[in-house]
């Protein structure tokens, strides 16, 4: 588990969101703000993919090993999470 | 397994792509073509998510059950596929 | 205007969708099918972005030049099309 | 111009990112964290689309009106920003 790694990445993302506020306050050029928004989105998706990876490796494989059928439900739940990320 | 369902969905998508060609040939309004493109993309992503669901439920859970460590690799490979879908 | 270019790209996409059907029929490895789906999605989005570019350059700039206010509506309509692409 | 509206939305997003850190620290269920990430991404894309709308309505239409050719470049630049959002 690397909870600290996720916390660091999220703290950096928080800083980037504050940076976006500064850019808006300073009336920076729209396209530069949009580029920064794309970069924050990518960083957030990166955290999401990392969590999904761990989730599948731990929760899902545990469910498969110990509970059989429950593993299928866990997989389905994870797929729905992927769908929400894709549609976001 | 529901291979026929995927084939039907892909044949419908193929028809939609031909419809897009007709729209372009007929000089239809750009925004209508874009709306149709978004709908084809969504249908394609739907096929992708369905395949991912099956893959995780079958290949990955089999790998977990039978081979232990190999399950982790399968999960990682699936996550990379999700990443390619997200970035597409 | 490069209508032929769009038609060629869409014909190639149609061929890729037929390729996906073959991959499913041949029971090819899920992850390979997903990679191909991501590539078709990307090609489709490329067509969408190209059309959006032309639309903004032609329809929208014409509307701005000739009709003033109508330009704003055209822009708004284009943004909604972008939103549908993002959510697809 | 509604700069305050964007600042409020970004402050809310900043709060959501801090909320994500809390969820990770509290070891909340992965899928719930992923759902929250999808919601933050959506809010960010919303800010991006709003900025793009204003940008096209102001900067681009001004460029079209006053500078002719320069309008084309501005549109192209905006399309590239859309592409970065799509790929993010």
mmCIF file of C-alpha atoms in Angstrom:
data_model
loop_
_atom_site.group_PDB
_atom_site.id
_atom_site.type_symbol
_atom_site.label_atom_id
_atom_site.label_comp_id
_atom_site.label_asym_id
_atom_site.label_seq_id
_atom_site.Cartn_x
_atom_site.Cartn_y
_atom_site.Cartn_z
ATOM 1 C CA UNK A 1 0.000 0.000 0.000
ATOM 2 C CA UNK A 2 1.251 3.443 -0.866
ATOM 3 C CA UNK A 3 -1.256 5.762 0.735
ATOM 4 C CA UNK A 4 1.395 8.459 1.154
ATOM 5 C CA UNK A 5 2.042 8.491 -2.558
ATOM 6 C CA UNK A 6 -1.655 9.153 -3.254
ATOM 7 C CA UNK A 7 -1.770 11.853 -0.591
ATOM 8 C CA UNK A 8 1.250 13.566 -2.137
ATOM 9 C CA UNK A 9 -0.272 13.453 -5.574
ATOM 10 C CA UNK A 10 -3.570 14.827 -4.299
ATOM 11 C CA UNK A 11 -1.779 17.609 -2.407
ATOM 12 C CA UNK A 12 -0.010 18.531 -5.632
ATOM 13 C CA UNK A 13 -3.366 18.515 -7.455
ATOM 14 C CA UNK A 14 -4.820 20.745 -4.729
ATOM 15 C CA UNK A 15 -1.930 23.151 -5.340
ATOM 16 C CA UNK A 16 -2.617 23.069 -9.081
ATOM 17 C CA UNK A 17 -6.291 23.927 -8.456
ATOM 18 C CA UNK A 18 -5.172 26.900 -6.338
ATOM 19 C CA UNK A 19 -2.864 27.823 -9.226
ATOM 20 C CA UNK A 20 -5.891 27.799 -11.541
ATOM 21 C CA UNK A 21 -7.632 30.267 -9.214
ATOM 22 C CA UNK A 22 -4.596 32.539 -9.399
ATOM 23 C CA UNK A 23 -4.585 32.287 -13.195
ATOM 24 C CA UNK A 24 -8.261 33.326 -13.311
ATOM 25 C CA UNK A 25 -7.692 36.177 -10.820
ATOM 26 C CA UNK A 26 -4.725 37.406 -12.852
ATOM 27 C CA UNK A 27 -6.814 37.237 -16.027
ATOM 28 C CA UNK A 28 -4.342 34.917 -17.701
ATOM 29 C CA UNK A 29 -4.869 33.859 -21.281
ATOM 30 C CA UNK A 30 -7.803 31.412 -21.590
ATOM 31 C CA UNK A 31 -5.896 28.834 -23.568
ATOM 32 C CA UNK A 32 -3.172 28.666 -20.905
ATOM 33 C CA UNK A 33 -5.828 28.082 -18.239
ATOM 34 C CA UNK A 34 -7.361 25.325 -20.387
ATOM 35 C CA UNK A 35 -3.968 23.667 -20.831
ATOM 36 C CA UNK A 36 -3.519 23.689 -17.070
ATOM 37 C CA UNK A 37 -7.033 22.255 -16.584
ATOM 38 C CA UNK A 38 -6.174 19.393 -18.957
ATOM 39 C CA UNK A 39 -3.043 18.731 -16.926
ATOM 40 C CA UNK A 40 -4.951 18.660 -13.600
ATOM 41 C CA UNK A 41 -7.559 16.314 -15.148
ATOM 42 C CA UNK A 42 -4.803 14.004 -16.289
ATOM 43 C CA UNK A 43 -3.228 13.981 -12.833
ATOM 44 C CA UNK A 44 -6.615 13.187 -11.256
ATOM 45 C CA UNK A 45 -7.257 10.365 -13.727
ATOM 46 C CA UNK A 46 -3.790 9.067 -12.880
ATOM 47 C CA UNK A 47 -4.767 8.832 -9.207
ATOM 48 C CA UNK A 48 -8.019 7.134 -10.256
ATOM 49 C CA UNK A 49 -6.221 4.553 -12.382
ATOM 50 C CA UNK A 50 -3.741 3.856 -9.597
ATOM 51 C CA UNK A 51 -6.563 3.280 -7.115
ATOM 52 C CA UNK A 52 -8.417 1.090 -9.596
ATOM 53 C CA UNK A 53 -5.286 -0.996 -10.107
ATOM 54 C CA UNK A 54 -4.857 -1.550 -6.375
ATOM 55 C CA UNK A 55 -8.547 -2.167 -5.920
ATOM 56 C CA UNK A 56 -8.596 -4.870 -8.576
ATOM 57 C CA UNK A 57 -5.397 -6.414 -7.289
ATOM 58 C CA UNK A 58 -6.509 -6.465 -3.666
ATOM 59 C CA UNK A 59 -10.243 -6.241 -3.060
ATOM 60 C CA UNK A 60 -11.254 -8.063 -6.222
ATOM 61 C CA UNK A 61 -8.684 -10.823 -6.094
ATOM 62 C CA UNK A 62 -9.492 -11.378 -2.410
ATOM 63 C CA UNK A 63 -13.175 -11.609 -3.238
ATOM 64 C CA UNK A 64 -12.428 -14.082 -6.017
ATOM 65 C CA UNK A 65 -10.239 -16.218 -3.770
ATOM 66 C CA UNK A 66 -12.455 -16.239 -0.708
ATOM 67 C CA UNK A 67 -15.962 -15.769 -1.853
ATOM 68 C CA UNK A 68 -16.256 -16.966 -5.411
ATOM 69 C CA UNK A 69 -19.394 -15.355 -6.765
ATOM 70 C CA UNK A 70 -18.818 -12.136 -4.846
ATOM 71 C CA UNK A 71 -15.788 -11.581 -7.073
ATOM 72 C CA UNK A 72 -18.088 -11.133 -10.054
ATOM 73 C CA UNK A 73 -20.013 -8.405 -8.272
ATOM 74 C CA UNK A 74 -16.789 -6.665 -7.324
ATOM 75 C CA UNK A 75 -15.648 -6.714 -10.937
ATOM 76 C CA UNK A 76 -18.956 -5.310 -12.099
ATOM 77 C CA UNK A 77 -18.742 -2.540 -9.520
ATOM 78 C CA UNK A 78 -15.230 -1.699 -10.723
ATOM 79 C CA UNK A 79 -16.410 -1.568 -14.353
ATOM 80 C CA UNK A 80 -19.111 0.893 -13.367
ATOM 81 C CA UNK A 81 -16.425 3.036 -11.727
ATOM 82 C CA UNK A 82 -14.417 2.935 -14.984
ATOM 83 C CA UNK A 83 -17.540 3.993 -16.859
ATOM 84 C CA UNK A 84 -17.986 6.997 -14.557
ATOM 85 C CA UNK A 85 -14.339 7.961 -15.162
ATOM 86 C CA UNK A 86 -14.795 7.641 -18.939
ATOM 87 C CA UNK A 87 -17.936 9.757 -18.908
ATOM 88 C CA UNK A 88 -16.446 12.403 -16.571
ATOM 89 C CA UNK B 1 -20.226 -15.669 -23.438
ATOM 90 C CA UNK B 2 -22.310 -13.439 -25.698
ATOM 91 C CA UNK B 3 -20.181 -13.062 -28.783
ATOM 92 C CA UNK B 4 -23.257 -12.559 -30.961
ATOM 93 C CA UNK B 5 -24.307 -9.584 -28.906
ATOM 94 C CA UNK B 6 -20.911 -7.924 -29.502
ATOM 95 C CA UNK B 7 -21.054 -8.750 -33.204
ATOM 96 C CA UNK B 8 -24.505 -7.188 -33.474
ATOM 97 C CA UNK B 9 -23.384 -4.067 -31.680
ATOM 98 C CA UNK B 10 -20.314 -3.777 -33.911
ATOM 99 C CA UNK B 11 -22.401 -4.280 -37.059
ATOM 100 C CA UNK B 12 -24.675 -1.468 -35.880
ATOM 101 C CA UNK B 13 -21.595 0.706 -35.270
ATOM 102 C CA UNK B 14 -20.336 -0.144 -38.762
ATOM 103 C CA UNK B 15 -23.709 1.023 -40.124
ATOM 104 C CA UNK B 16 -23.419 4.242 -38.124
ATOM 105 C CA UNK B 17 -19.965 4.888 -39.581
ATOM 106 C CA UNK B 18 -21.420 4.427 -43.076
ATOM 107 C CA UNK B 19 -24.174 6.844 -42.038
ATOM 108 C CA UNK B 20 -21.473 9.366 -41.126
ATOM 109 C CA UNK B 21 -20.013 9.029 -44.627
ATOM 110 C CA UNK B 22 -23.451 9.753 -46.089
ATOM 111 C CA UNK B 23 -23.833 12.784 -43.832
ATOM 112 C CA UNK B 24 -20.493 14.141 -45.045
ATOM 113 C CA UNK B 25 -21.324 13.406 -48.712
ATOM 114 C CA UNK B 26 -24.679 15.143 -48.297
ATOM 115 C CA UNK B 27 -22.984 18.128 -46.676
ATOM 116 C CA UNK B 28 -25.101 17.841 -43.575
ATOM 117 C CA UNK B 29 -24.779 20.392 -40.820
ATOM 118 C CA UNK B 30 -21.471 19.989 -38.955
ATOM 119 C CA UNK B 31 -23.032 19.948 -35.508
ATOM 120 C CA UNK B 32 -25.336 17.085 -36.494
ATOM 121 C CA UNK B 33 -22.342 15.103 -37.739
ATOM 122 C CA UNK B 34 -20.543 15.796 -34.445
ATOM 123 C CA UNK B 35 -23.560 14.635 -32.445
ATOM 124 C CA UNK B 36 -23.571 11.414 -34.445
ATOM 125 C CA UNK B 37 -19.811 10.989 -33.892
ATOM 126 C CA UNK B 38 -20.336 11.329 -30.134
ATOM 127 C CA UNK B 39 -23.024 8.664 -30.325
ATOM 128 C CA UNK B 40 -20.772 6.244 -32.259
ATOM 129 C CA UNK B 41 -17.946 6.859 -29.765
ATOM 130 C CA UNK B 42 -20.283 6.088 -26.895
ATOM 131 C CA UNK B 43 -21.423 2.866 -28.574
ATOM 132 C CA UNK B 44 -17.791 1.830 -29.121
ATOM 133 C CA UNK B 45 -16.864 2.589 -25.524
ATOM 134 C CA UNK B 46 -19.888 0.507 -24.496
ATOM 135 C CA UNK B 47 -18.472 -2.476 -26.385
ATOM 136 C CA UNK B 48 -15.090 -1.808 -24.763
ATOM 137 C CA UNK B 49 -16.549 -1.712 -21.268
ATOM 138 C CA UNK B 50 -18.512 -4.897 -21.900
ATOM 139 C CA UNK B 51 -15.377 -6.702 -23.066
ATOM 140 C CA UNK B 52 -13.415 -5.378 -20.110
ATOM 141 C CA UNK B 53 -16.098 -6.625 -17.743
ATOM 142 C CA UNK B 54 -15.975 -10.123 -19.242
ATOM 143 C CA UNK B 55 -12.215 -10.097 -19.389
ATOM 144 C CA UNK B 56 -11.911 -9.230 -15.718
ATOM 145 C CA UNK B 57 -14.579 -11.743 -14.754
ATOM 146 C CA UNK B 58 -13.081 -14.575 -16.769
ATOM 147 C CA UNK B 59 -9.439 -14.230 -17.692
ATOM 148 C CA UNK B 60 -8.431 -12.297 -14.599
ATOM 149 C CA UNK B 61 -10.360 -14.314 -12.059
ATOM 150 C CA UNK B 62 -9.079 -17.526 -13.648
ATOM 151 C CA UNK B 63 -5.545 -16.209 -13.432
ATOM 152 C CA UNK B 64 -6.076 -15.315 -9.782
ATOM 153 C CA UNK B 65 -7.531 -18.700 -8.966
ATOM 154 C CA UNK B 66 -5.051 -20.838 -10.816
ATOM 155 C CA UNK B 67 -1.843 -18.972 -10.991
ATOM 156 C CA UNK B 68 -1.710 -16.506 -8.116
ATOM 157 C CA UNK B 69 0.916 -13.953 -9.109
ATOM 158 C CA UNK B 70 -0.117 -14.029 -12.775
ATOM 159 C CA UNK B 71 -3.422 -12.482 -11.680
ATOM 160 C CA UNK B 72 -1.581 -9.309 -10.719
ATOM 161 C CA UNK B 73 -0.066 -9.027 -14.168
ATOM 162 C CA UNK B 74 -3.451 -9.582 -15.797
ATOM 163 C CA UNK B 75 -4.940 -6.807 -13.662
ATOM 164 C CA UNK B 76 -2.127 -4.464 -14.573
ATOM 165 C CA UNK B 77 -2.604 -5.245 -18.250
ATOM 166 C CA UNK B 78 -6.343 -4.501 -17.921
ATOM 167 C CA UNK B 79 -5.607 -1.167 -16.219
ATOM 168 C CA UNK B 80 -3.359 -0.194 -19.095
ATOM 169 C CA UNK B 81 -6.228 -1.001 -21.477
ATOM 170 C CA UNK B 82 -8.514 1.261 -19.419
ATOM 171 C CA UNK B 83 -5.902 3.999 -19.628
ATOM 172 C CA UNK B 84 -5.811 3.698 -23.427
ATOM 173 C CA UNK B 85 -9.625 3.983 -23.515
ATOM 174 C CA UNK B 86 -9.544 7.049 -21.263
ATOM 175 C CA UNK B 87 -6.896 8.744 -23.383
ATOM 176 C CA UNK B 88 -8.643 7.860 -26.667
ATOM 177 C CA UNK C 1 -13.016 22.121 -47.810
ATOM 178 C CA UNK C 2 -11.605 18.597 -47.796
ATOM 179 C CA UNK C 3 -14.632 16.371 -47.843
ATOM 180 C CA UNK C 4 -12.692 13.580 -49.532
ATOM 181 C CA UNK C 5 -10.216 13.509 -46.704
ATOM 182 C CA UNK C 6 -13.046 12.973 -44.186
ATOM 183 C CA UNK C 7 -14.625 10.305 -46.380
ATOM 184 C CA UNK C 8 -11.317 8.460 -46.606
ATOM 185 C CA UNK C 9 -10.817 8.615 -42.867
ATOM 186 C CA UNK C 10 -14.362 7.356 -42.248
ATOM 187 C CA UNK C 11 -13.916 4.515 -44.749
ATOM 188 C CA UNK C 12 -10.765 3.501 -42.898
ATOM 189 C CA UNK C 13 -12.693 3.632 -39.613
ATOM 190 C CA UNK C 14 -15.441 1.486 -41.158
ATOM 191 C CA UNK C 15 -12.750 -1.042 -42.111
ATOM 192 C CA UNK C 16 -11.395 -0.967 -38.545
ATOM 193 C CA UNK C 17 -14.879 -1.672 -37.179
ATOM 194 C CA UNK C 18 -15.139 -4.659 -39.529
ATOM 195 C CA UNK C 19 -11.710 -5.701 -38.250
ATOM 196 C CA UNK C 20 -13.104 -5.595 -34.711
ATOM 197 C CA UNK C 21 -15.895 -7.967 -35.768
ATOM 198 C CA UNK C 22 -13.286 -10.350 -37.147
ATOM 199 C CA UNK C 23 -11.305 -10.147 -33.915
ATOM 200 C CA UNK C 24 -14.420 -11.040 -31.910
ATOM 201 C CA UNK C 25 -15.350 -13.881 -34.294
ATOM 202 C CA UNK C 26 -11.816 -15.243 -34.067
ATOM 203 C CA UNK C 27 -11.934 -15.026 -30.276
ATOM 204 C CA UNK C 28 -8.868 -12.844 -30.160
ATOM 205 C CA UNK C 29 -7.420 -11.801 -26.845
ATOM 206 C CA UNK C 30 -9.659 -9.244 -25.103
ATOM 207 C CA UNK C 31 -6.900 -6.777 -24.420
ATOM 208 C CA UNK C 32 -5.953 -6.687 -28.107
ATOM 209 C CA UNK C 33 -9.579 -5.961 -29.013
ATOM 210 C CA UNK C 34 -9.647 -3.165 -26.408
ATOM 211 C CA UNK C 35 -6.466 -1.649 -27.819
ATOM 212 C CA UNK C 36 -8.045 -1.642 -31.261
ATOM 213 C CA UNK C 37 -11.234 -0.064 -29.862
ATOM 214 C CA UNK C 38 -9.157 2.728 -28.314
ATOM 215 C CA UNK C 39 -7.513 3.290 -31.685
ATOM 216 C CA UNK C 40 -10.863 3.475 -33.528
ATOM 217 C CA UNK C 41 -12.185 5.905 -30.880
ATOM 218 C CA UNK C 42 -9.144 8.092 -31.348
ATOM 219 C CA UNK C 43 -9.604 8.089 -35.133
ATOM 220 C CA UNK C 44 -13.275 9.047 -34.721
ATOM 221 C CA UNK C 45 -12.430 11.842 -32.309
ATOM 222 C CA UNK C 46 -9.868 13.029 -34.844
ATOM 223 C CA UNK C 47 -12.595 13.338 -37.470
ATOM 224 C CA UNK C 48 -14.766 15.156 -34.922
ATOM 225 C CA UNK C 49 -12.015 17.622 -34.051
ATOM 226 C CA UNK C 50 -11.326 18.265 -37.732
ATOM 227 C CA UNK C 51 -14.993 18.985 -38.392
ATOM 228 C CA UNK C 52 -15.196 21.216 -35.339
ATOM 229 C CA UNK C 53 -12.176 23.164 -36.539
ATOM 230 C CA UNK C 54 -13.725 23.757 -39.954
ATOM 231 C CA UNK C 55 -17.093 24.522 -38.446
ATOM 232 C CA UNK C 56 -15.658 27.178 -36.165
ATOM 233 C CA UNK C 57 -13.541 28.608 -38.955
ATOM 234 C CA UNK C 58 -16.367 28.759 -41.482
ATOM 235 C CA UNK C 59 -19.866 28.711 -40.051
ATOM 236 C CA UNK C 60 -19.012 30.509 -36.826
ATOM 237 C CA UNK C 61 -16.763 33.173 -38.303
ATOM 238 C CA UNK C 62 -19.333 33.805 -41.050
ATOM 239 C CA UNK C 63 -22.040 34.173 -38.442
ATOM 240 C CA UNK C 64 -19.861 36.593 -36.468
ATOM 241 C CA UNK C 65 -19.075 38.658 -39.542
ATOM 242 C CA UNK C 66 -22.537 38.837 -41.009
ATOM 243 C CA UNK C 67 -24.972 38.510 -38.215
ATOM 244 C CA UNK C 68 -23.297 39.639 -35.034
ATOM 245 C CA UNK C 69 -25.359 38.140 -32.209
ATOM 246 C CA UNK C 70 -25.996 34.917 -34.137
ATOM 247 C CA UNK C 71 -22.260 34.216 -33.790
ATOM 248 C CA UNK C 72 -22.713 33.818 -30.022
ATOM 249 C CA UNK C 73 -25.395 31.198 -30.541
ATOM 250 C CA UNK C 74 -23.219 29.326 -33.005
ATOM 251 C CA UNK C 75 -20.362 29.301 -30.511
ATOM 252 C CA UNK C 76 -22.640 28.030 -27.785
ATOM 253 C CA UNK C 77 -23.912 25.271 -30.074
ATOM 254 C CA UNK C 78 -20.310 24.264 -30.861
ATOM 255 C CA UNK C 79 -19.452 24.132 -27.149
ATOM 256 C CA UNK C 80 -22.363 21.804 -26.548
ATOM 257 C CA UNK C 81 -21.022 19.571 -29.326
ATOM 258 C CA UNK C 82 -17.614 19.559 -27.593
ATOM 259 C CA UNK C 83 -19.329 18.611 -24.355
ATOM 260 C CA UNK C 84 -21.026 15.653 -26.043
ATOM 261 C CA UNK C 85 -17.650 14.519 -27.411
ATOM 262 C CA UNK C 86 -16.064 14.813 -23.958
ATOM 263 C CA UNK C 87 -18.839 12.833 -22.314
ATOM 264 C CA UNK C 88 -18.874 10.162 -25.055
ATOM 265 C CA UNK D 1 -17.528 38.256 -17.569
ATOM 266 C CA UNK D 2 -18.128 36.108 -14.527
ATOM 267 C CA UNK D 3 -14.716 35.598 -13.031
ATOM 268 C CA UNK D 4 -16.212 35.220 -9.543
ATOM 269 C CA UNK D 5 -18.300 32.314 -10.717
ATOM 270 C CA UNK D 6 -15.170 30.503 -11.948
ATOM 271 C CA UNK D 7 -13.317 31.294 -8.726
ATOM 272 C CA UNK D 8 -16.199 29.873 -6.675
ATOM 273 C CA UNK D 9 -16.290 26.721 -8.749
ATOM 274 C CA UNK D 10 -12.529 26.279 -8.454
ATOM 275 C CA UNK D 11 -12.657 26.834 -4.679
ATOM 276 C CA UNK D 12 -15.306 24.146 -4.465
ATOM 277 C CA UNK D 13 -13.099 21.840 -6.569
ATOM 278 C CA UNK D 14 -10.169 22.604 -4.238
ATOM 279 C CA UNK D 15 -12.388 21.558 -1.322
ATOM 280 C CA UNK D 16 -13.317 18.352 -3.139
ATOM 281 C CA UNK D 17 -9.631 17.541 -3.688
ATOM 282 C CA UNK D 18 -9.037 18.045 0.062
ATOM 283 C CA UNK D 19 -12.028 15.747 0.609
ATOM 284 C CA UNK D 20 -10.298 13.126 -1.526
ATOM 285 C CA UNK D 21 -7.225 13.352 0.699
ATOM 286 C CA UNK D 22 -9.433 12.781 3.742
ATOM 287 C CA UNK D 23 -11.047 9.772 2.057
ATOM 288 C CA UNK D 24 -7.609 8.261 1.380
ATOM 289 C CA UNK D 25 -6.390 8.985 4.930
ATOM 290 C CA UNK D 26 -9.546 7.392 6.355
ATOM 291 C CA UNK D 27 -9.047 4.369 4.119
ATOM 292 C CA UNK D 28 -12.468 4.766 2.556
ATOM 293 C CA UNK D 29 -13.724 2.228 0.059
ATOM 294 C CA UNK D 30 -11.842 2.530 -3.261
ATOM 295 C CA UNK D 31 -14.962 2.661 -5.404
ATOM 296 C CA UNK D 32 -16.301 5.611 -3.387
ATOM 297 C CA UNK D 33 -13.023 7.457 -3.910
ATOM 298 C CA UNK D 34 -13.214 6.722 -7.648
ATOM 299 C CA UNK D 35 -16.790 8.035 -7.801
ATOM 300 C CA UNK D 36 -15.645 11.229 -6.123
ATOM 301 C CA UNK D 37 -12.694 11.522 -8.553
ATOM 302 C CA UNK D 38 -15.115 11.223 -11.497
ATOM 303 C CA UNK D 39 -17.201 14.005 -9.968
ATOM 304 C CA UNK D 40 -14.177 16.310 -9.498
ATOM 305 C CA UNK D 41 -13.074 15.609 -13.100
ATOM 306 C CA UNK D 42 -16.538 16.506 -14.342
ATOM 307 C CA UNK D 43 -16.533 19.766 -12.365
ATOM 308 C CA UNK D 44 -13.089 20.641 -13.785
ATOM 309 C CA UNK D 45 -14.205 19.881 -17.343
ATOM 310 C CA UNK D 46 -17.225 22.101 -16.668
ATOM 311 C CA UNK D 47 -14.925 25.004 -15.817
ATOM 312 C CA UNK D 48 -12.897 24.232 -18.950
ATOM 313 C CA UNK D 49 -15.969 24.207 -21.187
ATOM 314 C CA UNK D 50 -17.193 27.482 -19.661
ATOM 315 C CA UNK D 51 -13.832 29.128 -20.304
ATOM 316 C CA UNK D 52 -13.753 27.766 -23.843
ATOM 317 C CA UNK D 53 -17.222 29.163 -24.483
ATOM 318 C CA UNK D 54 -16.210 32.627 -23.311
ATOM 319 C CA UNK D 55 -12.910 32.428 -25.133
ATOM 320 C CA UNK D 56 -14.589 31.600 -28.422
ATOM 321 C CA UNK D 57 -17.265 34.215 -27.893
ATOM 322 C CA UNK D 58 -14.823 36.975 -26.961
ATOM 323 C CA UNK D 59 -11.241 36.461 -28.068
ATOM 324 C CA UNK D 60 -12.071 34.540 -31.231
ATOM 325 C CA UNK D 61 -14.959 36.682 -32.404
ATOM 326 C CA UNK D 62 -12.883 39.802 -31.736
ATOM 327 C CA UNK D 63 -10.042 38.344 -33.750
ATOM 328 C CA UNK D 64 -12.430 37.508 -36.589
ATOM 329 C CA UNK D 65 -13.951 40.983 -36.564
ATOM 330 C CA UNK D 66 -10.771 42.992 -36.307
ATOM 331 C CA UNK D 67 -8.036 40.954 -37.790
ATOM 332 C CA UNK D 68 -9.531 38.547 -40.293
ATOM 333 C CA UNK D 69 -6.890 35.864 -40.776
ATOM 334 C CA UNK D 70 -5.843 35.955 -37.127
ATOM 335 C CA UNK D 71 -9.298 34.576 -36.314
ATOM 336 C CA UNK D 72 -8.373 31.303 -38.037
ATOM 337 C CA UNK D 73 -5.300 30.918 -35.883
ATOM 338 C CA UNK D 74 -7.313 31.595 -32.744
ATOM 339 C CA UNK D 75 -9.817 28.912 -33.751
ATOM 340 C CA UNK D 76 -7.022 26.449 -34.411
ATOM 341 C CA UNK D 77 -5.498 27.208 -31.016
ATOM 342 C CA UNK D 78 -8.891 26.617 -29.372
ATOM 343 C CA UNK D 79 -9.285 23.281 -31.154
ATOM 344 C CA UNK D 80 -5.904 22.185 -29.846
ATOM 345 C CA UNK D 81 -7.088 23.080 -26.341
ATOM 346 C CA UNK D 82 -10.200 20.946 -26.888
ATOM 347 C CA UNK D 83 -7.961 18.096 -28.019
ATOM 348 C CA UNK D 84 -5.913 18.356 -24.833
ATOM 349 C CA UNK D 85 -9.124 18.221 -22.771
ATOM 350 C CA UNK D 86 -10.332 15.168 -24.702
ATOM 351 C CA UNK D 87 -7.040 13.348 -24.228
ATOM 352 C CA UNK D 88 -6.791 14.278 -20.537
#
